[in-house]
Short mmCIF file of C-alpha atoms and ligand atoms in Angstrom, two decimals:
data_model
loop_
_atom_site.label_atom_id
_atom_site.label_comp_id
_atom_site.label_asym_id
_atom_site.label_seq_id
_atom_site.Cartn_x
_atom_site.Cartn_y
_atom_site.Cartn_z
CA UNK A 513 45.41 50.14 47.58
CA UNK A 514 42.30 49.89 45.59
CA UNK A 515 40.38 47.39 43.34
CA UNK A 516 38.82 45.76 46.47
CA UNK A 517 42.23 45.13 48.24
CA UNK A 518 41.86 47.96 50.74
CA UNK A 519 41.01 46.68 54.31
CA UNK A 520 37.30 46.85 55.12
CA UNK A 521 36.20 50.25 56.66
CA UNK A 522 32.89 51.60 57.80
CA UNK A 523 31.39 55.02 58.51
CA UNK A 524 29.34 54.96 61.84
CA UNK A 525 26.46 57.36 61.71
CA UNK A 526 24.87 58.38 65.07
CA UNK A 527 22.10 60.98 64.42
CA UNK A 528 20.91 63.64 66.78
CA UNK A 529 17.91 61.83 68.02
CA UNK A 530 19.95 58.98 69.50
CA UNK A 531 22.44 61.22 71.52
CA UNK A 532 20.11 61.49 74.43
CA UNK A 533 19.96 57.69 74.91
CA UNK A 534 23.74 57.22 74.34
CA UNK A 535 25.55 59.93 76.24
CA UNK A 536 25.30 59.96 80.06
CA UNK A 537 26.39 63.12 81.95
CA UNK A 538 29.13 60.90 83.43
CA UNK A 539 30.51 59.70 80.26
CA UNK A 540 30.69 63.35 79.11
CA UNK A 541 32.20 64.38 82.34
CA UNK A 542 35.00 61.58 82.14
CA UNK A 543 35.72 62.40 78.48
CA UNK A 544 36.17 66.13 78.96
CA UNK A 545 38.26 65.66 82.18
CA UNK A 546 40.45 63.40 80.25
CA UNK A 547 40.85 65.50 77.34
CA UNK A 548 41.66 68.69 79.35
CA UNK A 549 44.41 66.73 81.06
CA UNK A 550 45.77 65.73 77.54
CA UNK A 551 45.72 69.25 76.41
CA UNK A 552 47.69 70.52 79.32
CA UNK A 553 50.32 67.73 78.89
CA UNK A 554 50.76 68.60 75.22
CA UNK A 555 49.37 65.36 73.97
CA UNK A 556 46.11 67.02 72.42
CA UNK A 557 45.93 70.20 70.26
CA UNK A 558 43.01 72.29 69.29
CA UNK A 559 43.43 73.78 65.71
CA UNK A 560 42.65 77.29 64.92
CA UNK A 561 38.89 78.06 64.85
CA UNK A 562 37.23 79.04 61.67
CA UNK A 563 34.12 81.31 61.95
CA UNK A 564 32.52 82.99 59.05
CA UNK A 565 29.37 84.93 58.28
CA UNK A 566 27.89 83.20 55.34
CA UNK A 567 25.91 86.10 53.88
CA UNK A 568 23.02 83.56 53.64
CA UNK A 569 20.28 83.26 56.04
CA UNK A 570 22.21 85.56 58.50
CA UNK A 571 24.03 82.54 59.33
CA UNK A 572 27.36 82.10 61.25
CA UNK A 573 29.17 78.89 60.26
CA UNK A 574 32.68 77.47 61.32
CA UNK A 575 34.92 74.58 62.34
CA UNK A 576 36.44 73.61 65.57
CA UNK A 577 38.97 70.74 65.12
CA UNK A 578 41.79 69.21 66.87
CA UNK A 579 43.84 65.88 67.47
CA UNK A 580 44.28 64.00 70.65
CA UNK A 581 47.19 61.77 69.90
CA UNK A 582 46.80 59.72 73.15
CA UNK A 583 43.13 59.13 72.80
CA UNK A 584 43.63 58.60 68.97
CA UNK A 585 40.82 61.12 68.23
CA UNK A 586 40.90 63.38 65.23
CA UNK A 587 38.15 65.38 63.77
CA UNK A 588 36.09 68.54 63.66
CA UNK A 589 32.81 70.04 64.74
CA UNK A 590 31.10 71.95 61.88
CA UNK A 591 28.14 74.12 62.36
CA UNK A 592 27.04 77.38 63.78
CA UNK A 593 23.99 79.60 64.32
CA UNK A 594 21.12 80.09 62.02
CA UNK A 595 18.88 82.79 63.50
CA UNK A 596 15.74 82.23 61.34
CA UNK A 597 15.56 78.47 61.91
CA UNK A 598 13.00 78.40 64.70
CA UNK A 599 10.46 80.83 63.03
CA UNK A 600 11.13 79.56 59.41
CA UNK A 601 11.73 75.73 59.78
CA UNK A 602 10.79 74.82 63.38
CA UNK A 603 14.42 73.88 64.05
CA UNK A 604 16.69 74.95 66.74
CA UNK A 605 18.98 78.00 65.85
CA UNK A 606 22.34 76.27 66.85
CA UNK A 607 23.11 73.44 64.37
CA UNK A 608 26.24 71.24 64.41
CA UNK A 609 27.71 67.92 63.37
CA UNK A 610 30.91 66.17 64.50
CA UNK A 611 32.93 64.25 62.03
CA UNK A 612 35.83 61.97 63.21
CA UNK A 613 38.59 60.44 61.10
CA UNK A 614 41.02 57.61 61.61
CA UNK A 615 44.28 59.41 62.59
CA UNK A 616 46.31 56.59 61.02
CA UNK A 617 44.84 56.58 57.51
CA UNK A 618 42.74 59.89 57.33
CA UNK A 619 39.60 57.96 56.42
CA UNK A 620 36.33 59.27 57.75
CA UNK A 621 35.17 57.28 60.72
CA UNK A 622 32.05 58.72 62.16
CA UNK A 623 29.29 61.50 61.83
CA UNK A 624 27.73 62.41 65.02
CA UNK A 625 24.86 64.84 65.72
CA UNK A 626 26.37 67.66 67.70
CA UNK A 627 23.63 69.78 69.19
CA UNK A 628 22.81 67.91 72.40
CA UNK A 629 26.52 66.88 72.63
CA UNK A 630 27.50 70.54 72.81
CA UNK A 631 25.17 71.24 75.64
CA UNK A 632 26.49 68.35 77.60
CA UNK A 633 30.15 68.88 76.99
CA UNK A 634 29.83 72.47 78.10
CA UNK A 635 27.99 71.38 81.22
CA UNK A 636 30.81 68.90 81.85
CA UNK A 637 33.54 71.53 81.69
CA UNK A 638 32.06 73.63 84.50
CA UNK A 639 31.44 70.41 86.54
CA UNK A 640 35.17 69.37 85.98
CA UNK A 641 36.06 72.82 87.32
CA UNK A 642 33.89 72.35 90.38
CA UNK A 643 35.35 69.01 91.15
CA UNK A 644 38.97 70.26 90.96
CA UNK A 645 38.63 73.92 92.27
CA UNK A 646 35.69 74.35 94.38
CA UNK A 647 36.00 73.95 98.15
CA UNK A 648 35.03 70.52 99.30
CA UNK A 649 32.52 71.97 101.87
CA UNK A 650 30.69 74.16 99.23
CA UNK A 651 27.04 74.06 100.00
CA UNK A 652 25.35 76.81 97.97
CA UNK A 653 25.29 76.96 94.28
CA UNK A 654 24.71 80.32 92.64
CA UNK A 655 23.48 80.51 89.03
CA UNK A 656 23.68 83.64 86.80
CA UNK A 657 21.68 82.91 83.66
CA UNK A 658 18.47 80.92 83.17
CA UNK A 659 18.51 80.08 79.38
CA UNK A 660 18.82 76.83 77.40
CA UNK A 661 22.38 76.03 78.44
CA UNK A 662 21.91 77.00 82.23
CA UNK A 663 19.64 73.94 82.76
CA UNK A 664 22.46 71.57 81.55
CA UNK A 665 24.99 73.35 83.78
CA UNK A 666 22.78 72.97 86.81
CA UNK A 667 22.02 69.37 86.30
CA UNK A 668 25.69 68.53 85.91
CA UNK A 669 26.76 70.66 88.80
CA UNK A 670 24.07 68.93 91.22
CA UNK A 671 25.33 65.47 90.09
CA UNK A 672 29.00 66.44 90.69
CA UNK A 673 28.71 67.94 94.19
CA UNK A 674 26.26 67.66 96.91
CA UNK A 675 24.87 71.21 96.93
CA UNK A 676 22.24 71.86 99.66
CA UNK A 677 20.67 74.82 97.87
CA UNK A 678 20.77 76.64 94.62
CA UNK A 679 20.23 80.44 94.35
CA UNK A 680 19.75 82.26 91.08
CA UNK A 681 19.73 85.65 89.33
CA UNK A 682 18.83 86.35 85.64
CA UNK A 683 18.72 89.44 83.55
CA UNK A 684 15.16 88.23 82.48
CA UNK A 685 13.53 87.21 85.84
CA UNK A 686 10.66 85.61 84.15
CA UNK A 687 13.06 82.72 83.11
CA UNK A 688 14.10 81.80 86.68
CA UNK A 689 11.05 79.52 87.40
CA UNK A 690 12.19 77.19 84.74
CA UNK A 691 15.68 76.92 86.24
CA UNK A 692 14.19 76.51 89.66
CA UNK A 693 12.04 73.61 88.43
CA UNK A 694 15.17 71.81 87.39
CA UNK A 695 16.83 72.19 90.83
CA UNK A 696 13.60 71.21 92.54
CA UNK A 697 13.28 68.06 90.18
CA UNK A 698 16.66 67.02 91.48
CA UNK A 699 15.57 67.46 95.09
CA UNK A 700 17.45 70.74 95.78
CA UNK A 701 15.53 73.89 96.99
CA UNK A 702 15.82 76.97 94.75
CA UNK A 703 15.71 80.65 95.60
CA UNK A 704 15.65 83.68 93.32
CA UNK A 705 18.01 86.42 94.55
CA UNK A 706 19.37 89.84 93.60
CA UNK A 707 22.92 90.27 92.58
CA UNK A 708 24.27 90.95 96.08
CA UNK A 709 22.46 87.99 97.22
CA UNK A 710 24.94 85.88 95.33
CA UNK A 711 27.35 86.51 98.15
CA UNK A 712 25.87 83.49 99.80
CA UNK A 713 27.12 81.20 96.99
CA UNK A 714 30.22 79.04 97.39
CA UNK A 715 30.22 78.28 93.77
CA UNK A 716 28.77 80.48 90.97
CA UNK A 717 28.13 79.38 87.40
CA UNK A 718 27.57 82.23 84.87
CA UNK A 719 26.02 81.22 81.63
CA UNK A 720 24.56 84.24 79.71
CA UNK A 721 25.04 85.74 76.29
CA UNK A 722 25.69 89.05 77.88
CA UNK A 723 28.10 91.86 76.37
CA UNK A 724 28.39 93.71 79.67
CA UNK A 725 29.28 92.37 83.15
CA UNK A 726 26.52 91.59 85.53
CA UNK A 727 28.46 89.89 88.41
CA UNK A 728 30.68 92.37 90.11
CA UNK A 729 33.54 91.50 92.53
CA UNK A 730 31.42 93.04 95.30
CA UNK A 731 28.91 90.20 94.66
CA UNK A 732 31.38 87.41 95.26
CA UNK A 733 32.55 86.18 98.71
CA UNK A 734 36.15 84.99 99.54
CA UNK A 735 36.54 81.27 98.93
CA UNK A 736 33.97 81.11 95.98
CA UNK A 737 34.74 79.11 92.91
CA UNK A 738 33.39 80.79 89.70
CA UNK A 739 32.77 78.90 86.41
CA UNK A 740 32.18 81.54 83.86
CA UNK A 741 30.86 79.67 80.81
CA UNK A 742 28.85 82.13 78.63
CA UNK A 743 31.66 84.24 77.10
CA UNK A 744 32.90 82.43 74.09
CA UNK A 745 33.32 85.43 71.48
CA UNK A 746 35.02 88.69 71.33
CA UNK A 747 33.18 91.36 73.15
CA UNK A 748 30.98 89.20 75.45
CA UNK A 749 31.51 89.60 79.15
CA UNK A 750 29.72 88.36 82.22
CA UNK A 751 31.79 89.35 85.23
CA UNK A 752 33.66 92.51 86.17
CA UNK A 753 37.35 92.41 84.91
CA UNK A 754 38.53 93.28 88.29
CA UNK A 755 37.35 89.81 89.73
CA UNK A 756 39.85 88.18 87.55
CA UNK A 757 42.61 90.19 89.17
CA UNK A 758 41.24 89.07 92.58
CA UNK A 759 41.02 85.41 91.58
CA UNK A 760 43.28 82.57 90.71
CA UNK A 761 42.33 82.08 87.02
CA UNK A 762 42.09 78.76 85.17
CA UNK A 763 40.73 78.01 81.88
CA UNK A 764 40.14 75.25 79.23
CA UNK A 765 42.74 76.76 76.77
CA UNK A 766 44.81 79.85 77.39
CA UNK A 767 44.85 80.98 73.84
CA UNK A 768 41.04 81.12 73.67
CA UNK A 769 40.56 82.41 77.23
CA UNK A 770 42.68 85.57 76.65
CA UNK A 771 41.15 86.37 73.14
CA UNK A 772 37.44 85.29 73.22
CA UNK A 773 36.94 84.19 76.90
CA UNK A 774 36.16 86.06 79.97
CA UNK A 775 39.87 86.83 80.50
CA UNK A 776 39.99 88.83 77.35
CA UNK A 777 38.75 92.09 79.25
CA UNK A 778 41.17 91.72 82.21
CA UNK A 779 44.07 91.06 79.85
CA UNK A 780 43.07 93.89 77.51
CA UNK A 781 42.84 96.35 80.47
CA UNK A 782 46.24 95.17 81.78
CA UNK A 783 44.93 93.79 84.97
CA UNK A 784 46.43 90.37 84.49
CA UNK A 785 48.77 88.83 81.81
CA UNK A 786 48.19 85.62 79.88
CA UNK A 787 50.85 83.87 82.01
CA UNK A 788 48.35 84.33 85.09
CA UNK A 789 45.95 81.92 83.41
CA UNK A 790 46.41 78.22 83.92
CA UNK A 791 44.93 75.48 82.00
CA UNK A 792 42.71 73.36 84.21
CA UNK A 793 44.31 70.24 82.78
CA UNK A 794 47.42 71.18 84.83
CA UNK A 795 45.44 70.80 87.93
CA UNK A 796 44.01 67.55 86.87
CA UNK A 797 47.44 66.29 86.01
CA UNK A 798 48.83 67.47 89.34
CA UNK A 799 51.24 69.85 87.81
CA UNK A 800 49.50 72.85 89.34
CA UNK A 801 48.08 72.69 93.06
CA UNK A 802 44.75 74.31 92.10
CA UNK A 803 43.10 75.95 95.07
CA UNK A 804 45.49 76.50 97.99
CA UNK A 805 43.27 78.17 100.66
CA UNK A 806 39.61 78.33 101.77
CA UNK A 807 39.62 82.08 101.14
CA UNK A 808 40.96 81.97 97.58
CA UNK A 809 38.53 82.87 94.78
CA UNK A 810 39.17 80.57 91.93
CA UNK A 811 37.63 81.27 88.46
CA UNK A 812 37.46 78.79 85.55
CA UNK A 813 37.16 80.59 82.13
CA UNK A 814 35.22 77.82 79.85
CA UNK A 815 35.42 78.97 76.26
CA UNK A 816 34.57 75.70 74.74
CA UNK A 817 37.15 73.82 72.53
CA UNK A 818 36.95 71.55 69.68
CA UNK A 819 38.53 68.67 71.59
CA UNK A 820 35.80 68.57 74.01
CA UNK A 821 33.36 67.87 71.09
CA UNK A 822 35.57 65.24 69.69
CA UNK A 823 36.19 63.51 73.05
CA UNK A 824 32.58 63.22 73.80
CA UNK A 825 31.69 62.26 70.22
CA UNK A 826 34.19 59.46 70.37
CA UNK A 827 32.56 58.22 73.49
CA UNK A 828 29.15 58.23 71.88
CA UNK A 829 30.48 56.38 68.82
CA UNK A 830 32.00 53.64 71.01
CA UNK A 831 28.84 53.29 73.00
CA UNK A 832 26.52 53.36 69.83
CA UNK A 833 28.69 50.66 68.04
CA UNK A 834 28.79 48.44 71.23
CA UNK A 835 24.87 48.73 71.53
CA UNK A 836 24.33 48.11 67.75
CA UNK A 837 22.65 51.53 67.40
CA UNK A 838 25.10 53.26 64.95
CA UNK A 839 24.32 52.92 61.16
CA UNK A 840 27.48 51.47 59.67
CA UNK A 841 28.02 52.31 56.10
CA UNK A 842 30.85 50.41 54.20
CA UNK A 843 33.22 52.68 52.49
P1 LIG B 1962 19.98 81.44 75.75
O1 LIG B 1962 19.64 82.43 74.72
O2 LIG B 1962 19.08 80.28 75.85
O3 LIG B 1962 20.12 82.26 77.15
C1 LIG B 1962 20.71 83.51 77.22
C2 LIG B 1962 20.86 83.86 78.67
O4 LIG B 1962 21.57 85.11 78.72
C3 LIG B 1962 19.50 84.14 79.42
O5 LIG B 1962 19.63 83.61 80.72
C4 LIG B 1962 19.34 85.54 79.28
O6 LIG B 1962 18.35 86.05 80.28
C5 LIG B 1962 20.75 86.05 79.62
N1 LIG B 1962 20.93 87.37 78.90
C6 LIG B 1962 20.59 87.93 77.69
N2 LIG B 1962 20.97 89.26 77.60
C7 LIG B 1962 21.57 89.49 78.82
C8 LIG B 1962 22.14 90.72 79.28
N3 LIG B 1962 22.27 91.69 78.50
N4 LIG B 1962 22.71 90.54 80.55
C9 LIG B 1962 22.79 89.44 81.24
N5 LIG B 1962 22.19 88.37 80.91
C10 LIG B 1962 21.61 88.35 79.63
O7 LIG B 1962 21.60 81.07 75.45
P2 LIG B 1962 22.25 79.68 75.98
O8 LIG B 1962 22.20 78.70 74.90
O9 LIG B 1962 21.85 79.49 77.39
O10 LIG B 1962 23.80 80.20 75.93
C11 LIG B 1962 24.33 80.97 76.79
C12 LIG B 1962 25.61 81.39 76.41
O11 LIG B 1962 26.49 80.35 76.61
C13 LIG B 1962 25.85 82.10 75.01
O12 LIG B 1962 26.61 83.19 75.06
C14 LIG B 1962 26.40 80.97 74.23
O13 LIG B 1962 27.26 81.42 73.26
C15 LIG B 1962 27.41 80.40 75.31
N6 LIG B 1962 27.97 79.14 75.25
C16 LIG B 1962 29.17 78.73 75.66
C17 LIG B 1962 29.69 77.48 75.32
C18 LIG B 1962 31.06 77.14 75.97
O14 LIG B 1962 31.62 76.17 75.65
N7 LIG B 1962 31.62 77.97 76.71
C19 LIG B 1962 28.96 76.45 74.83
C20 LIG B 1962 27.54 76.71 74.45
C21 LIG B 1962 27.03 78.05 74.61
#
């Protein structure tokens, strides 16, 4: 149809600067929990990830896309890493935008700033794992990592579970006071520890950009839940591969977990097979029991999938349109 006969259609634009106002941690948590469940039941699929070196500005650029047939969400996140942004332009180095499409007609529906959204959806993933896999009586939260993303992880975890204390270790110890300030701002005491000190933790979140393991099996007590969130690329590694053989391993998506996630090393070393890794959506759906004893170590390998971005972007657009904050462009 054309010549003015096509049904009215608008593109909703929600810029980066509005995301903080529009997206609560709770909305992000709910969207991620729901889409993990849809992925495990086969109702939502992630498409193969494209990631390319541009040969310009030393940038890495790519797409993460997917389709959630139940949620009616189709789209992609485009963006990547421009290492010179901060020094040359005063911009953050990670840049991304989400585009949503009408799954019935293929017409573009929305364009949403993707930077804060990425941090919040990643924090939501570890929190979803804490809700479904940590012991209910967990009291001490351990943090490995104290960079940009660690603060988001910490805030979300403290909102999800009533931890009494946060302990933290970081490769660059000078960064720990910044993380401690977040814990204290949320009314929970913080203590810097050495790696063996993490044995006190009931839940440990790892969120570093490391290519060699910091957290060893000897640093983890029985009954701990680990959320390993930093490893999202081939070669990165945060925890000793032997830990995955000791733990019951869960992930966002098995294909990513065993190739670019923390499980890549244990699988390559023959310590576990891909069939030992369960999508957390199966626990959310009730198809897998999750933790079955107080002594069990559970490990969530969060690699970051496109459907997380799309689910959260869709929630943002709904909220922005409802509050009259989206710019609507007739197409
Ligand atoms: P950042 O640069 O702000 O912080 C990096 C952290 O890693 C710091 O704590 C730093 O001290 C630590 N670190 C650096 N070198 C280390 C080493 N050799 N050994 C141990 N620790 C080391 O980065 P960020 O934005 O906080 O991101 C952290 C990681 O999370 C990155 O690897 C990023 O790609 C990943 N990430 C994953 C997802 C996901 O969905 N899983 C989403 C966003 C970011």
